[in-house]
CSV table of C-alpha atoms and ligand atoms in Angstrom, one decimal:
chain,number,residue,atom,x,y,z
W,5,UNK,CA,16.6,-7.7,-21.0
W,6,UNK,CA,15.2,-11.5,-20.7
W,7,UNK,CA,12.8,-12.3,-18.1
W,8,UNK,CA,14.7,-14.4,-16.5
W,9,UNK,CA,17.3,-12.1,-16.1
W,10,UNK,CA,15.2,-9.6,-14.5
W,11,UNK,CA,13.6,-12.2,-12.1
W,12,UNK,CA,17.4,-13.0,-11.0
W,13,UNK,CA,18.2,-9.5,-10.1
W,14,UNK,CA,14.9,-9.2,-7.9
W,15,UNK,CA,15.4,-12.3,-6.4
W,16,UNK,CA,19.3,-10.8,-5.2
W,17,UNK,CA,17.0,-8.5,-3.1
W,18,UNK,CA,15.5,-11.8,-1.1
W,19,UNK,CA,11.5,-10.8,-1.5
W,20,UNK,CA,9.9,-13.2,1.0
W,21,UNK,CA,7.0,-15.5,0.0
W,22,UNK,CA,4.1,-12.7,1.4
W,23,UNK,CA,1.9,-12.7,-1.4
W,24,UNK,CA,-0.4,-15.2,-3.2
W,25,UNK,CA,1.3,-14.4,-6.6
W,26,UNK,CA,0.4,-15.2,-9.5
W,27,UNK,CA,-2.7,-12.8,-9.2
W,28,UNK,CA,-5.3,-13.8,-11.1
W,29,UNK,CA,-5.2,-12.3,-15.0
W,30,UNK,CA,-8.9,-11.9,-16.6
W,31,UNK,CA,-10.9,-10.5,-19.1
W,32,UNK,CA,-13.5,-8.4,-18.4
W,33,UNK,CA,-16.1,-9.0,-21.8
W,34,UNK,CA,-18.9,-7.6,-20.8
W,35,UNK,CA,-17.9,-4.1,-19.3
W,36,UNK,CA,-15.5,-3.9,-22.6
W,37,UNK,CA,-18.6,-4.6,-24.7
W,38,UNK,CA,-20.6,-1.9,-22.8
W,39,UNK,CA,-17.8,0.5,-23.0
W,40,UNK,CA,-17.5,-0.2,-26.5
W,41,UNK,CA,-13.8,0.4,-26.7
W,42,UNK,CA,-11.1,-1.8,-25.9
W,43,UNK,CA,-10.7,-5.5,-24.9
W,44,UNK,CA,-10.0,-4.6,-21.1
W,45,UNK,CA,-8.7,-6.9,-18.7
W,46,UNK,CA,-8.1,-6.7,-15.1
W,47,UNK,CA,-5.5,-8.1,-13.2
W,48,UNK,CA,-6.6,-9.0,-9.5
W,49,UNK,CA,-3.9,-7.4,-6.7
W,50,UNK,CA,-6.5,-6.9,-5.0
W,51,UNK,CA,-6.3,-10.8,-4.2
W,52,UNK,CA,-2.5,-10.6,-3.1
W,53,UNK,CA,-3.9,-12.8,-0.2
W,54,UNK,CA,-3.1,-11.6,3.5
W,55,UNK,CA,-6.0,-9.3,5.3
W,56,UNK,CA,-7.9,-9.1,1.9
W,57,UNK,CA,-5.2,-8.0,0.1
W,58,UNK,CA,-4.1,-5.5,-2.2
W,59,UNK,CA,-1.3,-4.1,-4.0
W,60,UNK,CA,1.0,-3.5,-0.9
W,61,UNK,CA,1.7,-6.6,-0.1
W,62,UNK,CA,3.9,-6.7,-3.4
W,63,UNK,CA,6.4,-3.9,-1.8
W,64,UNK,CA,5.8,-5.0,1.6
W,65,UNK,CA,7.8,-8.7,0.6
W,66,UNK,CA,10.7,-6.5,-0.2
W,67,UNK,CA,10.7,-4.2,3.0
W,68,UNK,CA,9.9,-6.8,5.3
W,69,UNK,CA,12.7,-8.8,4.1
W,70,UNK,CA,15.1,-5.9,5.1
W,71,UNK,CA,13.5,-5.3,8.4
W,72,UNK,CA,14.3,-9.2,9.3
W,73,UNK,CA,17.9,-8.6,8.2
W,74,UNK,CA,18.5,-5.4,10.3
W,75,UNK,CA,16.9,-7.7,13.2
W,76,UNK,CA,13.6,-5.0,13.6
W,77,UNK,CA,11.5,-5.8,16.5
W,78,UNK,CA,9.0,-3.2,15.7
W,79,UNK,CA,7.5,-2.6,12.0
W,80,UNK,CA,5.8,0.8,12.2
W,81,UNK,CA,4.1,2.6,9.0
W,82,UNK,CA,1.8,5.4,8.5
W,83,UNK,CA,-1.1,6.4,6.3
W,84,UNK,CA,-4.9,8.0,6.3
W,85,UNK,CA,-7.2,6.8,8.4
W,86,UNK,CA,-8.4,3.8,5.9
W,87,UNK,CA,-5.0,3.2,4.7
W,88,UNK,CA,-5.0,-0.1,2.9
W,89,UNK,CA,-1.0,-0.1,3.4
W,90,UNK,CA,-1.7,0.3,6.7
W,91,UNK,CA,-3.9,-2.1,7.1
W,92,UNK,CA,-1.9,-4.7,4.9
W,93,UNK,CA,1.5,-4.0,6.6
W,94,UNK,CA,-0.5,-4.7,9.8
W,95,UNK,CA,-1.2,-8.2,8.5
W,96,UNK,CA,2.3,-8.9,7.3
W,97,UNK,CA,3.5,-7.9,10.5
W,98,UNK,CA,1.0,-10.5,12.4
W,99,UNK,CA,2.3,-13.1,9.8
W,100,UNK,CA,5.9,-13.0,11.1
W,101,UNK,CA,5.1,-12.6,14.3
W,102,UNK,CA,6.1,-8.8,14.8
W,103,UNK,CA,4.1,-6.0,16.6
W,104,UNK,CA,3.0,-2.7,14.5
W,105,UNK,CA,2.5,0.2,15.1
W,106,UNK,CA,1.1,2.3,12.7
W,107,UNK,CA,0.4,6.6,12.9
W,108,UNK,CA,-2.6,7.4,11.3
W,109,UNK,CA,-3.9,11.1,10.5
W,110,UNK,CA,-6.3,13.2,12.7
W,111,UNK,CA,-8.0,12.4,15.5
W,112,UNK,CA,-9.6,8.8,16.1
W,113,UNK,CA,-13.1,8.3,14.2
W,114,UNK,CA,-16.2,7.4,16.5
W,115,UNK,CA,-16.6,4.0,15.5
W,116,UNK,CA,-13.8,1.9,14.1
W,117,UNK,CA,-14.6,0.5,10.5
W,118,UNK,CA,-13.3,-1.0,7.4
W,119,UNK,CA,-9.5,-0.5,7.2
W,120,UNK,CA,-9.0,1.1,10.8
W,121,UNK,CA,-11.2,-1.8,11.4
W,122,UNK,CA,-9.2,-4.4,10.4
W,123,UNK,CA,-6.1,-2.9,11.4
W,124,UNK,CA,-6.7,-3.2,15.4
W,125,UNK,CA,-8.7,-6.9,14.3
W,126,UNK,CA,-4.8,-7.8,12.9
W,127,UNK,CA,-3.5,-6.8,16.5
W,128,UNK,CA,-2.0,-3.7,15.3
W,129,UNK,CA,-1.2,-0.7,18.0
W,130,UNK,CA,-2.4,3.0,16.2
W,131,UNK,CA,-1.8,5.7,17.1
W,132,UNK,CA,-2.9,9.4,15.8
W,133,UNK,CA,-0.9,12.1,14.5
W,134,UNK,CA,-3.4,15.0,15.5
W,135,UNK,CA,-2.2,18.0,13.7
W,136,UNK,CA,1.4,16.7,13.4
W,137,UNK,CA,2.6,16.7,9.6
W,138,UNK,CA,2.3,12.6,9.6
W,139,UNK,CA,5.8,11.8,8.8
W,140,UNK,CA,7.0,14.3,11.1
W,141,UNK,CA,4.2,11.9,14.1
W,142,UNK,CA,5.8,8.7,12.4
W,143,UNK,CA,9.5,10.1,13.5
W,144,UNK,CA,9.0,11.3,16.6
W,145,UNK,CA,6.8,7.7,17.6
W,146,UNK,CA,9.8,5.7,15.9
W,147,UNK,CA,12.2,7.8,17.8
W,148,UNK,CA,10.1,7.5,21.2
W,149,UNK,CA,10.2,3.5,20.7
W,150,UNK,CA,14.2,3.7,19.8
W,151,UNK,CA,14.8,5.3,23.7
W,152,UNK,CA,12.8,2.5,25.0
W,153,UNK,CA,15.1,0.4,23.6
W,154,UNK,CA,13.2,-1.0,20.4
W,155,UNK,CA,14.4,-0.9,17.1
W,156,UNK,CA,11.8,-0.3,14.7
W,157,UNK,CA,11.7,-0.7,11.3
W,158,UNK,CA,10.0,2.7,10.1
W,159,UNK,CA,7.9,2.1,6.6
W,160,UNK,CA,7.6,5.2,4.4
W,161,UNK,CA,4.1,6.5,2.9
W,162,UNK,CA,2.6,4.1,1.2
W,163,UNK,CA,5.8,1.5,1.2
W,164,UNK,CA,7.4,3.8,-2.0
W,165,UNK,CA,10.7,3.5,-1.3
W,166,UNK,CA,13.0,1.9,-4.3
W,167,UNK,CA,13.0,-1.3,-2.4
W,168,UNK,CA,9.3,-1.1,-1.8
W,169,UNK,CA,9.0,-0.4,-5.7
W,170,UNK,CA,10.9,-3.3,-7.1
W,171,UNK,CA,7.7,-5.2,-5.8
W,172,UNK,CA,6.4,-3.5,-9.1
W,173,UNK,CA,9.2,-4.5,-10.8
W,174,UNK,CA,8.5,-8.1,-10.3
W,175,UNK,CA,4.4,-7.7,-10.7
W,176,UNK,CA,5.6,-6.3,-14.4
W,177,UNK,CA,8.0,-9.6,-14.8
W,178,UNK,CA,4.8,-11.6,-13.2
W,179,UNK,CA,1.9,-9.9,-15.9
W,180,UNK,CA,4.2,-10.5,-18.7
W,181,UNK,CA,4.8,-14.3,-18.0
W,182,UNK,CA,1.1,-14.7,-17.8
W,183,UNK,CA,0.4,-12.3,-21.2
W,184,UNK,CA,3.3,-14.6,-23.0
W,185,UNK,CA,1.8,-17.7,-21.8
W,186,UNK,CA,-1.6,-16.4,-23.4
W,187,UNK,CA,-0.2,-15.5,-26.3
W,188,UNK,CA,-1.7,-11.5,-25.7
W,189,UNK,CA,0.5,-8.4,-24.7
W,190,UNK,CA,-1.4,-5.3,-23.4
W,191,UNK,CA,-0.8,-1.8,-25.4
W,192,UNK,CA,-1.3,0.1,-21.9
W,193,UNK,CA,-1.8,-0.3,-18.1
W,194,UNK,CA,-3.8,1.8,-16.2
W,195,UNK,CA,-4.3,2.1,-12.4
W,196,UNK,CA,-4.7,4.2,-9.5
W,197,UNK,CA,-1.4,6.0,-8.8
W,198,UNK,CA,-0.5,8.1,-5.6
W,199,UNK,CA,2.6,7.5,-3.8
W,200,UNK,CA,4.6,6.5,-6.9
W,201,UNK,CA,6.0,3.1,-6.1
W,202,UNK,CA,3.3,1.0,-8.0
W,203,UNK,CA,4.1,3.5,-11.0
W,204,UNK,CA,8.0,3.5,-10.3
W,205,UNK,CA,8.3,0.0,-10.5
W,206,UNK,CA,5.8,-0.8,-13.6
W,207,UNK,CA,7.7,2.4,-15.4
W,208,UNK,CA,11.5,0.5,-14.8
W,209,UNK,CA,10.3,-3.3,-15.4
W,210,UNK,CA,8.0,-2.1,-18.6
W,211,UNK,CA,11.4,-0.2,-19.7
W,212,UNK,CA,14.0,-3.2,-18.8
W,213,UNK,CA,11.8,-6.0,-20.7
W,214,UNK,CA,11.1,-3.6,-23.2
W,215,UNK,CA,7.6,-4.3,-23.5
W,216,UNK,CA,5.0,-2.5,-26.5
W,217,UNK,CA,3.1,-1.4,-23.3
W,218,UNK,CA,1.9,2.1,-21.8
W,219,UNK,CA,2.1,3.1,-18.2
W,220,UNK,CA,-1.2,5.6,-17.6
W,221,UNK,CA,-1.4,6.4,-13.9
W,222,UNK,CA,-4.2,7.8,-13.0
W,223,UNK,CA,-3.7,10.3,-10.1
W,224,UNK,CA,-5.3,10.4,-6.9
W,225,UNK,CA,-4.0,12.9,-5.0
W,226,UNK,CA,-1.3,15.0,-7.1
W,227,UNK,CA,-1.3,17.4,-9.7
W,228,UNK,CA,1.0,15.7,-12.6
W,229,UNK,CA,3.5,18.8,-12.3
W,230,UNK,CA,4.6,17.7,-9.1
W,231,UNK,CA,4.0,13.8,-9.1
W,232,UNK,CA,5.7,13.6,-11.8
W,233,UNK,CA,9.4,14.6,-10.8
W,234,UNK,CA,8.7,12.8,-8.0
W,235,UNK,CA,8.2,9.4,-10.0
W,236,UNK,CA,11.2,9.9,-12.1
W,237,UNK,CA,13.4,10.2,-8.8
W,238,UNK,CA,12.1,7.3,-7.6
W,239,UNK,CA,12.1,5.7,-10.5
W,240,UNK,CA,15.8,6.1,-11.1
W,241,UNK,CA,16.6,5.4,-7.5
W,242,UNK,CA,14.5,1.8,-8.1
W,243,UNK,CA,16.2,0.9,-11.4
W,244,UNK,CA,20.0,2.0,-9.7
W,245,UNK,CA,18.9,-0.4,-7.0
W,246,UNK,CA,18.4,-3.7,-9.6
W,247,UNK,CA,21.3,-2.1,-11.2
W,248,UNK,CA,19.2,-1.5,-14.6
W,249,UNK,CA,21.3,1.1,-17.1
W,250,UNK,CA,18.5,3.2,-17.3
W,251,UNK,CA,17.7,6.7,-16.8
W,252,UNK,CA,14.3,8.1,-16.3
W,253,UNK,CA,12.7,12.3,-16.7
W,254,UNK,CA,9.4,13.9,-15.9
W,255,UNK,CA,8.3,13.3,-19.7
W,256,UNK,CA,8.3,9.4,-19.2
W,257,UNK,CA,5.4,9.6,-16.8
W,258,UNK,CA,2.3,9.6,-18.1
W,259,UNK,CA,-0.2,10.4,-15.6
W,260,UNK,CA,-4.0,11.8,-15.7
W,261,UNK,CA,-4.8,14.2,-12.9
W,262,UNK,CA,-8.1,15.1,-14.5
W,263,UNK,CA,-9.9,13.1,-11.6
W,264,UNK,CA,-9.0,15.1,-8.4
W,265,UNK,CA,-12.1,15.9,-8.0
W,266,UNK,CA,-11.9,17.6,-4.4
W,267,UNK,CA,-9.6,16.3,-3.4
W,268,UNK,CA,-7.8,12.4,-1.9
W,269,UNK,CA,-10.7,10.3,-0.3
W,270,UNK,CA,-13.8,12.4,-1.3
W,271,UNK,CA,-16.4,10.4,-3.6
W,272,UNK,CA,-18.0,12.0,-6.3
W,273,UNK,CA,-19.8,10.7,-9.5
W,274,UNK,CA,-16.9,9.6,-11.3
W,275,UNK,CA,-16.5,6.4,-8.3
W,276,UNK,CA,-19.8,6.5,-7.9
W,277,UNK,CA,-20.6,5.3,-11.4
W,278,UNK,CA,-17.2,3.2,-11.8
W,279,UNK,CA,-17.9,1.5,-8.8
W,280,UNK,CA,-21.5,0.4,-9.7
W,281,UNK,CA,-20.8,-0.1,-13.3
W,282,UNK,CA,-18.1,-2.4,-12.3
W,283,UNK,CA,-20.3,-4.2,-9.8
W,284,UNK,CA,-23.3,-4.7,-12.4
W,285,UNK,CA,-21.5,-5.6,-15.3
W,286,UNK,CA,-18.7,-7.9,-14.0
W,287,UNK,CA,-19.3,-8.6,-10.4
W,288,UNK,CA,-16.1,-6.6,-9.4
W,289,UNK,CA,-15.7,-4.5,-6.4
W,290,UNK,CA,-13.6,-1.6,-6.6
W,291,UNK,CA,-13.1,0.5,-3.6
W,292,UNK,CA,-14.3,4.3,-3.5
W,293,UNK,CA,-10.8,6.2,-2.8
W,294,UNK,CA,-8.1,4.3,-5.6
W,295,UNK,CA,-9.5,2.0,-7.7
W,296,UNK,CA,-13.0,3.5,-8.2
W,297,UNK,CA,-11.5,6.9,-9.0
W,298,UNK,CA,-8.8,4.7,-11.4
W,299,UNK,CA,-11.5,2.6,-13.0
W,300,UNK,CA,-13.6,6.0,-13.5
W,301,UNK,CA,-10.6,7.3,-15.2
W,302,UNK,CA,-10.1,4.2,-17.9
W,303,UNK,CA,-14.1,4.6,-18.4
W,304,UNK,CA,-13.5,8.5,-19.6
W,305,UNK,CA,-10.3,7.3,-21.3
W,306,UNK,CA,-12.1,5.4,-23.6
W,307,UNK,CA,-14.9,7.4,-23.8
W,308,UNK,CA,-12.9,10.1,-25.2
W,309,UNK,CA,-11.1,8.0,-27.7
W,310,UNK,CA,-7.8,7.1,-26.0
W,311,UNK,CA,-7.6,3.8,-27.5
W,312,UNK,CA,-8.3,2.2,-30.2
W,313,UNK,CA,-11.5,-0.3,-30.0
W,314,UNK,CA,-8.6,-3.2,-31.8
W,315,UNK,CA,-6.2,-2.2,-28.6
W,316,UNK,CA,-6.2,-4.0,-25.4
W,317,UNK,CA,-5.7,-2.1,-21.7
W,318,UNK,CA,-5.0,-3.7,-18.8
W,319,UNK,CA,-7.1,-2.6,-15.8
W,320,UNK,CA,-4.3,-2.9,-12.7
W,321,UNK,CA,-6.9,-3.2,-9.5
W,322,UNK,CA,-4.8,-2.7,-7.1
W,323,UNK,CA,-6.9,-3.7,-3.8
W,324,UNK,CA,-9.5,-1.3,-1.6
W,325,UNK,CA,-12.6,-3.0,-1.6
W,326,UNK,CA,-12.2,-3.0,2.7
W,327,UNK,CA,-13.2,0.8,2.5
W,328,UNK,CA,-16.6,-0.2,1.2
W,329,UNK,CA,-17.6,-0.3,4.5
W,330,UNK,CA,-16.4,3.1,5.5
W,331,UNK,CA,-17.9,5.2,3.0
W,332,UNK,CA,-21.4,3.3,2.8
W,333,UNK,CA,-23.6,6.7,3.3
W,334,UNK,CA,-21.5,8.0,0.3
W,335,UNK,CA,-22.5,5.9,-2.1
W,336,UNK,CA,-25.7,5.0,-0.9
W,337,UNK,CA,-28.7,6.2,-3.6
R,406,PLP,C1,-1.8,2.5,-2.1
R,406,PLP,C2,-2.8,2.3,-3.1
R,406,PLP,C3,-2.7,2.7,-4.4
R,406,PLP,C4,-1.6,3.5,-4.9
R,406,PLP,O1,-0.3,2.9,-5.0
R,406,PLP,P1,1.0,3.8,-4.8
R,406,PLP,O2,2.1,2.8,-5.0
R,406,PLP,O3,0.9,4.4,-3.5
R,406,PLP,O4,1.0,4.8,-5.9
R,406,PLP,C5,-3.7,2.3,-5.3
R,406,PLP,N1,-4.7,1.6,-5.0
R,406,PLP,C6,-4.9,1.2,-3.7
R,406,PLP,C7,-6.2,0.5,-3.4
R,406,PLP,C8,-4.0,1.5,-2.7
R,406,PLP,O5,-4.2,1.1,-1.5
């Protein structure tokens, strides 16, 4: 289908005007000529604007859009304890003028820093799930808010719902504007991937404009055999939603979960490394959770002979950087 098609069907959904879009669209020269593979270019979510960004902000135009229509005076969310979704549906909530609240996991740290930081900074109220199951806490909060009369607008994990994916839908219809008007197109994306609706929404707007381009997630937190069903669900329950003919399985997700390492939000040498390298050779920050565990993924990629030296892979940063300041002893040395 033509762009502009697509563009009309997102625009049926009413996205408000959250983000700072076009993102920037780059080539990063000097970290493909150390890597000696690829040309690899980076595109910059993690400059989607409000309270430093990142790539939630792109679903977060389509939810909040709904919550206005259903008349929410409450937007509540949940995540880890330096959730950038968190954080970034905390500052698109202060940008319409609505409270959050927002369940995080555990118990409250010591010292507030870098996203949980930020989060009460942007006004937002948290509170903890302890050793509730965290969207078992997010229920029961949304539910005690709903008896005092509230009605909250209640924002899955990480904003993947089909409506939250279509924001991936149009930051495919976005990348390929900017690729056409340069003349380039991009034999593979690859970014961090963990609660599927970055990957559900590049997977259906890749398939509907029928673009020559790969979809590599690179897992942070699930084994393949389960993420993937997962994606294809939610992929088929995004593309149903823009009313796309298209039908998604398991074998059209391609995603790496060779970089668990031990486990979601635990640095090792793989971001260690990425997140220097990237620093030193570019002056990029990625972040030591998603993108540095993502960008350390690409690195073995092409390392191992993935692509072709003559190909070109598009590095999908997609925000973080705020955790920096969280995980400082960890990547000190
Ligand atoms: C949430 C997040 C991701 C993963 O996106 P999903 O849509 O949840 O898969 C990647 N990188 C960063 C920095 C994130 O905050």
């Amino acid at each position: 289908m033509e762009l502009a098609a697509l563009a009309q069907r997102l625009e049926m959904l009413q996205p408000l005007p959250l983000g700072y879009l076009p993102t920037p669209l780059a080539p990063l020269p000097r970290l493909s000529q150390a890597l000696g593979g690829p040309e690899v270019w980076i595109k910059r979510d993690d400059l989607t604007g409000l309270g430093l960004g990142g790539n939630k902000i792109r679903k977060l135009a389509f939810l909040l859009a709904e919550a206005q229509r259903q008349h929410a005076d409450v937007i509540m969310t949940t995540g880890a304890q330096q959730s950038n979704h968190a954080r970034q549906t905390a500052a698109v909530a202060a940008m319409l003028g609505l409270p959050c609240v927002l369940v995080l996991r555990g118990d409250p740290p010591a010292k507030p820093q870098g996203n949980y930081f930020l989060d009460l900074l942007l006004g937002a109220e948290v509170r903890w799930s302890g050793d509730r199951p965290l969207l078992q806490a997010l229920d029961a909060e949304a539910a005690a808010l709903r008896q005092e009369g509230r009605h909250p607008y209640v924002i899955t994990y990480g904003g993947s719902s089909a409506l939250g994916a279509c924001g991936f839908v149009a930051g495919i219809a976005e990348v390929a504007m900017q690729a056409q008007a340069l003349g380039i197109t991009f034999d593979a994306i690859v970014f961090a991937s963990s609660s599927g609706g970055t990957q559900a929404g590049m997977a259906a707007g890749v398939r509907a404009l029928e673009l020559p381009t790969r979809v590599i997630g690179i897992s942070i937190s699930e084994p393949a055999s389960s993420f993937r069903p997962d994606l294809a669900r939610l992929t088929n329950e995004t593309a149903a939603l823009l009313r796309l003919d298209l039908a998604f399985s398991d074998d059209d997700f391609d995603v790496r979960d060779a970089y668990l390492g031990q486990g979601y939000g635990i640095v090792t040498d793989v971001e260690r490394e990425a997140i220097r390298f990237a620093a030193r050779t570019e002056g990029q920050l990625v972040d030591p959770v998603y993108t540095g565990r993502a960008l350390g993924g690409l690195m073995d990629l092409i390392r191992r002979g993935e692509f072709s030296p003559s190909q070109r892979v598009l590095f999908w940063h997609t925000g973080g950087a705020p955790a920096l300041f969280a995980y400082t002893e960890a990547l000190e040395g």
